[in-house]
XYZ file of C-alpha atoms in Angstrom:
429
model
C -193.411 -211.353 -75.867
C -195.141 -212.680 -78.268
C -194.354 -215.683 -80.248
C -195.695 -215.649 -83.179
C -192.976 -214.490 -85.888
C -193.786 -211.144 -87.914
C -192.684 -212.010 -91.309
C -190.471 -209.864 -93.616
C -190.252 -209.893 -97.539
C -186.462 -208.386 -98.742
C -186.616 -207.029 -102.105
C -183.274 -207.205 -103.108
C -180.390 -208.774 -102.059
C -177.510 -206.563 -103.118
C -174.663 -204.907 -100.933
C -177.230 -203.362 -98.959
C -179.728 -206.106 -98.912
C -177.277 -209.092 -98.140
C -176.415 -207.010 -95.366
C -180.195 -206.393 -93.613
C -180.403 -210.098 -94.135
C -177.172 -210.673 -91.819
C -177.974 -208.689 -89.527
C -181.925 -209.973 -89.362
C -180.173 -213.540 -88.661
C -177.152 -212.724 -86.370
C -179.195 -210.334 -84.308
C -182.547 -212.148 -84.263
C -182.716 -212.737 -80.475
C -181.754 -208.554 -79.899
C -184.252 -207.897 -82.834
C -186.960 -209.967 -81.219
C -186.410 -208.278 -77.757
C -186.649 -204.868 -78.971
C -189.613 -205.291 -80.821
C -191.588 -207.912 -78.659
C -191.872 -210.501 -80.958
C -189.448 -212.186 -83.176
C -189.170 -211.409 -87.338
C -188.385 -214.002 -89.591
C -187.226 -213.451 -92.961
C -189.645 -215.084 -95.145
C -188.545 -214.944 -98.679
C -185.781 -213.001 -100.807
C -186.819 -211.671 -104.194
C -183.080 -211.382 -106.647
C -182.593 -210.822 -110.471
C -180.136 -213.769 -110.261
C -181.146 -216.755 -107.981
C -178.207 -219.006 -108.811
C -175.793 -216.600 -106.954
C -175.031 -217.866 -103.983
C -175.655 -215.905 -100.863
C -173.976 -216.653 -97.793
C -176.633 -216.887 -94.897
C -179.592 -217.186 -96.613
C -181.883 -220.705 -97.153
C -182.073 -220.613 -100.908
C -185.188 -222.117 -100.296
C -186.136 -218.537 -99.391
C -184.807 -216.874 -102.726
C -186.794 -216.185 -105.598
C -187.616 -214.133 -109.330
C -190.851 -213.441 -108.007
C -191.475 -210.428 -106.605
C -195.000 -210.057 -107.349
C -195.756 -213.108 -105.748
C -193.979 -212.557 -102.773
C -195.710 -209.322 -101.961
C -198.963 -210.751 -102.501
C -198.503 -213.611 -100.344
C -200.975 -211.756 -97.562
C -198.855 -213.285 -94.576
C -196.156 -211.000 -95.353
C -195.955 -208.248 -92.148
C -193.313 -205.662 -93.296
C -191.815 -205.720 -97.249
C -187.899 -204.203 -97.260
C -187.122 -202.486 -100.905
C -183.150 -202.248 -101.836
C -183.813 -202.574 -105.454
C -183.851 -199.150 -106.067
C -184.906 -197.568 -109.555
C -188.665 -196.491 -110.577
C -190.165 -199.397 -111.683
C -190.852 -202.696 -110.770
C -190.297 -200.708 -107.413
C -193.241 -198.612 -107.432
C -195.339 -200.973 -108.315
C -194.362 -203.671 -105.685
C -194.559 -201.082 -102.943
C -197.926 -199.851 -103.877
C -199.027 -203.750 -103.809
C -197.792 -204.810 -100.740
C -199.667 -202.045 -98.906
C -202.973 -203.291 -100.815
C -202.144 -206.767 -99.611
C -201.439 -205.298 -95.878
C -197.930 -204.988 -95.372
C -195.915 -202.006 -94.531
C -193.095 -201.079 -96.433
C -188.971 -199.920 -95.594
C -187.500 -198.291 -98.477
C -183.962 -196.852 -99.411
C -185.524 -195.788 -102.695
C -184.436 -191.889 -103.243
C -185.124 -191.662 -106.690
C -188.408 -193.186 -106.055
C -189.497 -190.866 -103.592
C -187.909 -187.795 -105.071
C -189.902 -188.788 -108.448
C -193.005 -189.767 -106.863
C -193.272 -189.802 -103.290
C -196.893 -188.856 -103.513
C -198.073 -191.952 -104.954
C -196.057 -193.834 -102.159
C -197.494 -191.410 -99.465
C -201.331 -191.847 -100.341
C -201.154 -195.397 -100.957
C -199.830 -195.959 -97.318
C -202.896 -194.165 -96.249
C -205.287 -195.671 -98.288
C -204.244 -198.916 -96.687
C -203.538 -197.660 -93.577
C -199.569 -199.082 -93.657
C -196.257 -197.718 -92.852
C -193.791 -195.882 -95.321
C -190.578 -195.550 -93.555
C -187.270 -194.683 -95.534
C -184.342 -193.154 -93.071
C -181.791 -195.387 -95.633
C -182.731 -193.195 -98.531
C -180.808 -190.066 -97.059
C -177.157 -190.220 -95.596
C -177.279 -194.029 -94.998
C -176.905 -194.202 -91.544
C -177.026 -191.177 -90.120
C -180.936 -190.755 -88.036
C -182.257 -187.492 -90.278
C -185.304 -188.362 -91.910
C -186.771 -189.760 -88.413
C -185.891 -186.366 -86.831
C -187.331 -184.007 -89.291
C -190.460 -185.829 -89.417
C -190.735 -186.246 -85.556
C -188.123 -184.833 -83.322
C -188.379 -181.574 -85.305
C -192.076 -181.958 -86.023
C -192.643 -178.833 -83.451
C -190.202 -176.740 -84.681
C -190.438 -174.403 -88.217
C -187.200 -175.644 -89.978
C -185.878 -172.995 -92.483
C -182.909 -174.562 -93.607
C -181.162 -177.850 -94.772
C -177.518 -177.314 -95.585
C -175.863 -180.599 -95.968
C -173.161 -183.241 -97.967
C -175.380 -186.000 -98.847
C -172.594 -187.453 -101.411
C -169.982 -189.672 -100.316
C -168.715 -190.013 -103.688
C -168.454 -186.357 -104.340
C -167.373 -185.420 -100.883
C -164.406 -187.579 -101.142
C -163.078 -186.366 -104.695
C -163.142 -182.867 -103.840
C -161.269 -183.451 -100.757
C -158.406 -184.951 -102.394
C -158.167 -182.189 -104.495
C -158.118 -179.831 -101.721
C -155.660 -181.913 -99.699
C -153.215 -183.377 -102.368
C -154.003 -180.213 -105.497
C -154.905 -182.836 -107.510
C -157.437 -182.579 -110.635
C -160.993 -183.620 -111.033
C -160.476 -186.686 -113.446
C -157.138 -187.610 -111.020
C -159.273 -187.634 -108.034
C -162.086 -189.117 -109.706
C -159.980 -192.208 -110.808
C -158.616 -192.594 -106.908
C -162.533 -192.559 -105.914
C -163.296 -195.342 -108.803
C -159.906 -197.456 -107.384
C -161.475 -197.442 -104.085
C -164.799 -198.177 -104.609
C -166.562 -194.931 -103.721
C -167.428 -193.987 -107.254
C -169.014 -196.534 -109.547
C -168.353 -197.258 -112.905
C -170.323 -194.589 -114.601
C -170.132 -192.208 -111.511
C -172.642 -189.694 -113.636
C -175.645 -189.618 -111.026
C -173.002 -189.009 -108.205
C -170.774 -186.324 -109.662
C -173.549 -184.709 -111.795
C -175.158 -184.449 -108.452
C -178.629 -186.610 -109.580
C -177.984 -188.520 -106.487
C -177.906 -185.075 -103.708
C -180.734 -183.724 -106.208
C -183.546 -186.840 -104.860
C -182.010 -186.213 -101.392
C -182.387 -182.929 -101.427
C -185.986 -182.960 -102.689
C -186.738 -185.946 -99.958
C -185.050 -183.446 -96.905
C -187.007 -180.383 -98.385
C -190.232 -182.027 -98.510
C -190.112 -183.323 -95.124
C -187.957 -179.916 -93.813
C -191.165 -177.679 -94.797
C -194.302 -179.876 -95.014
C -194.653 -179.151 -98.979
C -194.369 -181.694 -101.779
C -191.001 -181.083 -103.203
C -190.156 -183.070 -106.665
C -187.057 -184.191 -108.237
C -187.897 -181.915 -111.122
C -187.880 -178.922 -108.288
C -184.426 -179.015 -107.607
C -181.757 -176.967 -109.412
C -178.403 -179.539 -110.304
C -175.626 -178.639 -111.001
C -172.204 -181.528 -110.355
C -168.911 -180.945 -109.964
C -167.267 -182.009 -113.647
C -166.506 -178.159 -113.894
C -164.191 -178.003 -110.656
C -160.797 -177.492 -111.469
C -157.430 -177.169 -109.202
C -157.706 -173.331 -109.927
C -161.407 -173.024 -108.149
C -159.767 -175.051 -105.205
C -156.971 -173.630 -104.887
C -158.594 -169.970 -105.365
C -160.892 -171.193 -102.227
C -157.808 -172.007 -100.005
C -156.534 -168.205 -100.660
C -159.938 -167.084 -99.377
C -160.217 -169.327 -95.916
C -162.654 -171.555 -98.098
C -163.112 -175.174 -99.298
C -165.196 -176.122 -101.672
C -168.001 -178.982 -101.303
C -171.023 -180.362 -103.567
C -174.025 -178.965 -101.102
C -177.553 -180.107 -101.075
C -179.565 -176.698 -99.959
C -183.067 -176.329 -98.770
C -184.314 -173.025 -97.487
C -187.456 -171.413 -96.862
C -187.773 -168.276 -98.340
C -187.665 -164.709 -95.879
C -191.132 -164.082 -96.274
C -192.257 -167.489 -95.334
C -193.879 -168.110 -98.777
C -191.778 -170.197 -100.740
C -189.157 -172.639 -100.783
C -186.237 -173.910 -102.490
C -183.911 -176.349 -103.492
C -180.693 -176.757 -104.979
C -177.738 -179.002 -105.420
C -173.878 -177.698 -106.736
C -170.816 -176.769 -105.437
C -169.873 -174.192 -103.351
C -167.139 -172.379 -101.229
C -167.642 -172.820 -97.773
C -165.254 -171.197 -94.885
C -163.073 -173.197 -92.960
C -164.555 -172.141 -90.212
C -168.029 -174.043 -90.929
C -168.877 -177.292 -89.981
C -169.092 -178.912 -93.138
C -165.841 -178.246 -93.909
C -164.210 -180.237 -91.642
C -166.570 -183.437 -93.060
C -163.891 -185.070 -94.942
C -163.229 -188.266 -97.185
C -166.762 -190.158 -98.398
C -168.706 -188.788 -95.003
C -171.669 -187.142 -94.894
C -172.892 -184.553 -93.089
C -176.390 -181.859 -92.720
C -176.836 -179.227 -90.933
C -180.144 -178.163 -90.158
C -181.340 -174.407 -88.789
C -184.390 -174.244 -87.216
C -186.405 -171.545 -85.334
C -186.693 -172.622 -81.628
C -183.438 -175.573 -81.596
C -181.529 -173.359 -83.435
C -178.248 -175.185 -85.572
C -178.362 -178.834 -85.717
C -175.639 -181.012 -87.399
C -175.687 -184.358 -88.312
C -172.853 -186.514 -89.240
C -171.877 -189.607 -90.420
C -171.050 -192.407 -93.068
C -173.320 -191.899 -95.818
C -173.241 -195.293 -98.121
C -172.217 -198.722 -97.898
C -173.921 -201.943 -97.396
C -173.584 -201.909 -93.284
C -174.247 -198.334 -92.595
C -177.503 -198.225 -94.819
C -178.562 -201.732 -93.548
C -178.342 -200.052 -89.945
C -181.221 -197.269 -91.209
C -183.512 -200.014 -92.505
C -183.128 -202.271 -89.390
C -183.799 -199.245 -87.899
C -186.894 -198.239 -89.761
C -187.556 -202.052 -89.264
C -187.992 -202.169 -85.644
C -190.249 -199.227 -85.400
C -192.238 -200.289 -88.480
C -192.409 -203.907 -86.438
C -193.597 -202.031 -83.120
C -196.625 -200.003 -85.122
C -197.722 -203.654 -86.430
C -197.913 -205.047 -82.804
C -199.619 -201.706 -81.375
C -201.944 -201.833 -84.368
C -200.664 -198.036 -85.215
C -199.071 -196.531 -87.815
C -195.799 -193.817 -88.121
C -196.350 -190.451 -89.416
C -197.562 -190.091 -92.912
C -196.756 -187.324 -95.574
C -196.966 -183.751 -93.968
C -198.009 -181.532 -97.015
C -200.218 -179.128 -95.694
C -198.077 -175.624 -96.716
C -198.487 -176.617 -100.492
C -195.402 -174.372 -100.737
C -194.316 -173.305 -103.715
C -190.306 -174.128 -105.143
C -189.343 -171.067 -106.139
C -186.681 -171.143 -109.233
C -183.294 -170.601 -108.711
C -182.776 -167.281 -110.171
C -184.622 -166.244 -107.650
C -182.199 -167.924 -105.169
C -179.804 -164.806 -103.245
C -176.393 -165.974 -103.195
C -173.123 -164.364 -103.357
C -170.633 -165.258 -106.327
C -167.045 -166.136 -106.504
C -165.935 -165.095 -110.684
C -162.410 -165.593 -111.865
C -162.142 -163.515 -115.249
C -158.616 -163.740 -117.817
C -158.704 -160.049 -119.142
C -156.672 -157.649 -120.777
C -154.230 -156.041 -118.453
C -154.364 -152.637 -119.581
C -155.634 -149.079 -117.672
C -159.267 -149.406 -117.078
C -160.269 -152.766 -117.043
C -161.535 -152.887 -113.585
C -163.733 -149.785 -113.961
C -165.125 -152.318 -116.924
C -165.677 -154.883 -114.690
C -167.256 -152.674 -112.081
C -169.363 -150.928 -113.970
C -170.896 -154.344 -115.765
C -171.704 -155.825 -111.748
C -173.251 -152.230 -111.049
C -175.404 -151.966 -114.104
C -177.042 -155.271 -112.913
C -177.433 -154.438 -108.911
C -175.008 -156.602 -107.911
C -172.639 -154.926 -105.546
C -168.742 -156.442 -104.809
C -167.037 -157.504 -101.887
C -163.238 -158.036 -102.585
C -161.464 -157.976 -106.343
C -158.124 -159.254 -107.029
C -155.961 -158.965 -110.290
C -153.127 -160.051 -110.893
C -151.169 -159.201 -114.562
C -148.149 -160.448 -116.732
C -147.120 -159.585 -120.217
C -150.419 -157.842 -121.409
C -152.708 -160.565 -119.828
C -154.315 -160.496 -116.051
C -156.590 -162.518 -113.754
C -159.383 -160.614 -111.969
C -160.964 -162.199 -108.838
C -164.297 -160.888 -107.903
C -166.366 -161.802 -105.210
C -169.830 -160.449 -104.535
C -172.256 -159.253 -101.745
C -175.345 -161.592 -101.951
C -177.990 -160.919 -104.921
C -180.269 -162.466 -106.928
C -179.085 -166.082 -108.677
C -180.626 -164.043 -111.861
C -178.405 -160.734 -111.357
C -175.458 -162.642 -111.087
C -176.005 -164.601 -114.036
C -177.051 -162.073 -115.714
C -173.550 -160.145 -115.088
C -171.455 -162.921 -116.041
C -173.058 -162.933 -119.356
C -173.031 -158.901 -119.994
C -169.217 -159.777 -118.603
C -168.732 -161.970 -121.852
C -169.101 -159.527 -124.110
C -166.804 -157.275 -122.930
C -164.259 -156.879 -125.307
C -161.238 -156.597 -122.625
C -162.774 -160.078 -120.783
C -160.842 -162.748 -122.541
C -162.693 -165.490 -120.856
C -164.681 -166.383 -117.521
C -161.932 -168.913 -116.394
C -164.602 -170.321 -113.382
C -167.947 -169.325 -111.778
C -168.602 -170.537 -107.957
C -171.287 -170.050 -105.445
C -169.999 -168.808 -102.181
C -172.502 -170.883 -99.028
C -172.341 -170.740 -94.927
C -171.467 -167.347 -93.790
């Protein structure tokens, strides 16, 4: 083994930062074995150096970040600050100074993963980021290697903890969005302004990370379609139950049929019971992944938290570590389809449409005629009337996003439709 120390720069020393630095010092020795040489922490860049942080010299802690990545003894930099900039900039810096980099950065790389990509290159350095998915669960490092034979044509998956765990309490206790929402906040899954969890900004950067990697094109932010859940009532959920559904917030990658497109999209949908993902419950996480010759993959697993996300960037540590000592480096970006994201009216889907109407003689024909004027064909209706008003349920065969939006708004101007009472993607049959 060798002796000399490989020395490690943490950007950030948060929930998830404090964390990597625990672990760096109560598993040193394991660390050190694994790799073949021992890491030492060798300085701790913070927004507030008077806070005290338990295990750490605060000889080691300072405001400068530049300076720390610039130092030119510094072996492997680890960003948790998170955020566009100073981020970018200190990552592209510390691979010009020769060190490689461990990020948990999603927006970053869902913004501008390129940048990150072809300055790695350039400086022949290591970009590993297996914390900026699903926390702990290994699904970056198999896409990019284990799967790196395979064609992978889909990416179904909760990448939300947040999310995941308010729509299961209103599934299991019928409560409402704002209800659950407050229980999430209590608890400390949902932060204070919860808007890039439950307006689904958070799955959107995941999903554009697992798509890029998924089908070797450059997939950005701006690619993905977002929708959240704010819109998700008791009704949808409870409309879900009668059809041997729940609903979830899914992050959804495909690759087109004909091979020459992809896309990507985050919202909530109506799963069956009988899918995986619908069993993932409370603030878990969970993606399944279909590919041509291993067939269904699923992988589960806390998806936040300071000790499950410290576990991906030790992770991402040790084999970042293990290039530096073989003089090698990890795989790089894999863009060579140059795909492009198709939009998501192109997107087939099938649609789940709760309509208040009139409940007089002919209504349905209405209704029917409306879906066949636009191509869309139906599966099941229900209706269901009292004293001159009804509900009418209609769920539809798969078509095009376009066609079915394109109904519902033909559907609004009917003048027996009093209202579209809730609009919901039907996902995993």
């Amino acid at each position: 083994m060798r002796t000399r120390p490989l020395k490690v720069a943490l950007l950030g020393c948060g929930v998830v930062g404090s964390e990597v630095a625990r672990i760096m010092t109560t598993h040193a020795d394991d660390l050190a074995a694994r790799i073949g040489a021992p890491v030492e922490l060798a300085g701790v860049a913070v927004r507030r150096p008077s806070k005290v942080r338990e295990g750490i010299d605060p000889a080691l802690v300072t405001t400068d970040a530049t300076s720390l990545v610039t130092r030119g003894d510094i072996d492997v930099v680890i960003e948790v600050i998170g955020g566009i900039e100073p981020a970018r900039t200190l990552i592209t810096t510390a691979f010009e100074h020769g060190a490689s980099v461990v990020s948990a950065n999603k927006a970053l790389l869902a913004e501008d993963g390129t940048t990150l990509y072809a300055a790695a290159e350039r400086h022949g350095r290591d970009l590993y980021f297996e914390a900026a998915v699903a926390g702990a669960i290994p699904l970056i490092r198999p896409l990019r290697e284990s799967l790196a034979g395979d064609k992978v044509n889909r990416v179904l998956g909760i990448v939300n903890g947040t999310t995941n765990f308010i729509l299961d309490k209103m599934d299991s206790s019928g409560a409402g969005y704002s209800e659950a929402l407050d229980e999430a906040t209590a608890l400390g899954y949902a932060e204070a302004d919860p808007t890039a969890d439950v307006e689904g900004f958070d799955a959107a950067a995941k999903a554009a990370i697992l798509a890029g990697i998924a089908f070797h094109t450059r997939v950005r932010l701006d690619d993905v379609h977002r929708e959240g859940l704010t819109e998700v009532t008791a009704a949808d959920i409870a409309s879900a139950k009668r059809m041997g559904c729940t609903v979830k917030l899914l992050a959804i990658c495909e690759r087109a049929l004909d091979g020459k497109s992809v896309t990507a999209r985050v919202h909530p949908a109506m799963i069956p019971l009988s899918h995986p993902l619908a069993s993932v419950r409370e603030a878990y996480n969970a993606v399944f992944v279909e590919a041509e010759a291993a067939g269904q993959l699923m992988f589960y697993g806390p998806g936040a938290g300071g000790a499950p996300t410290a576990s991906a960037v030790l992770g991402d540590l040790v084999a970042v570590c293990r290039n530096k000592l073989a003089q090698s480096t990890g795989p790089g970006e894999s863009a060579y389809t140059q795909l492009p994201v198709s939009p998501m009216g192109d997107v087939v889907t099938r649609y789940h449409i709760s309509l208040d109407v009139a409940d007089k003689p002919g209504v349905l024909a209405q209704v029917a005629t409306v879906f066949a004027e636009h191509g869309v064909s139906i599966d099941t209706v229900r209706q269901q009337g009292k004293d001159g008003e009804a509900s009418l349920v209609v769920v539809t065969h798969r078509a095009p996003d376009a066609a079915l939006s394109g109904t519902v708004e033909a559907l609004r101007k009917l003048d027996t439709v009093r209202g579209v009472a809730s609009i919901m993607r039907v996902e995993g049959e």
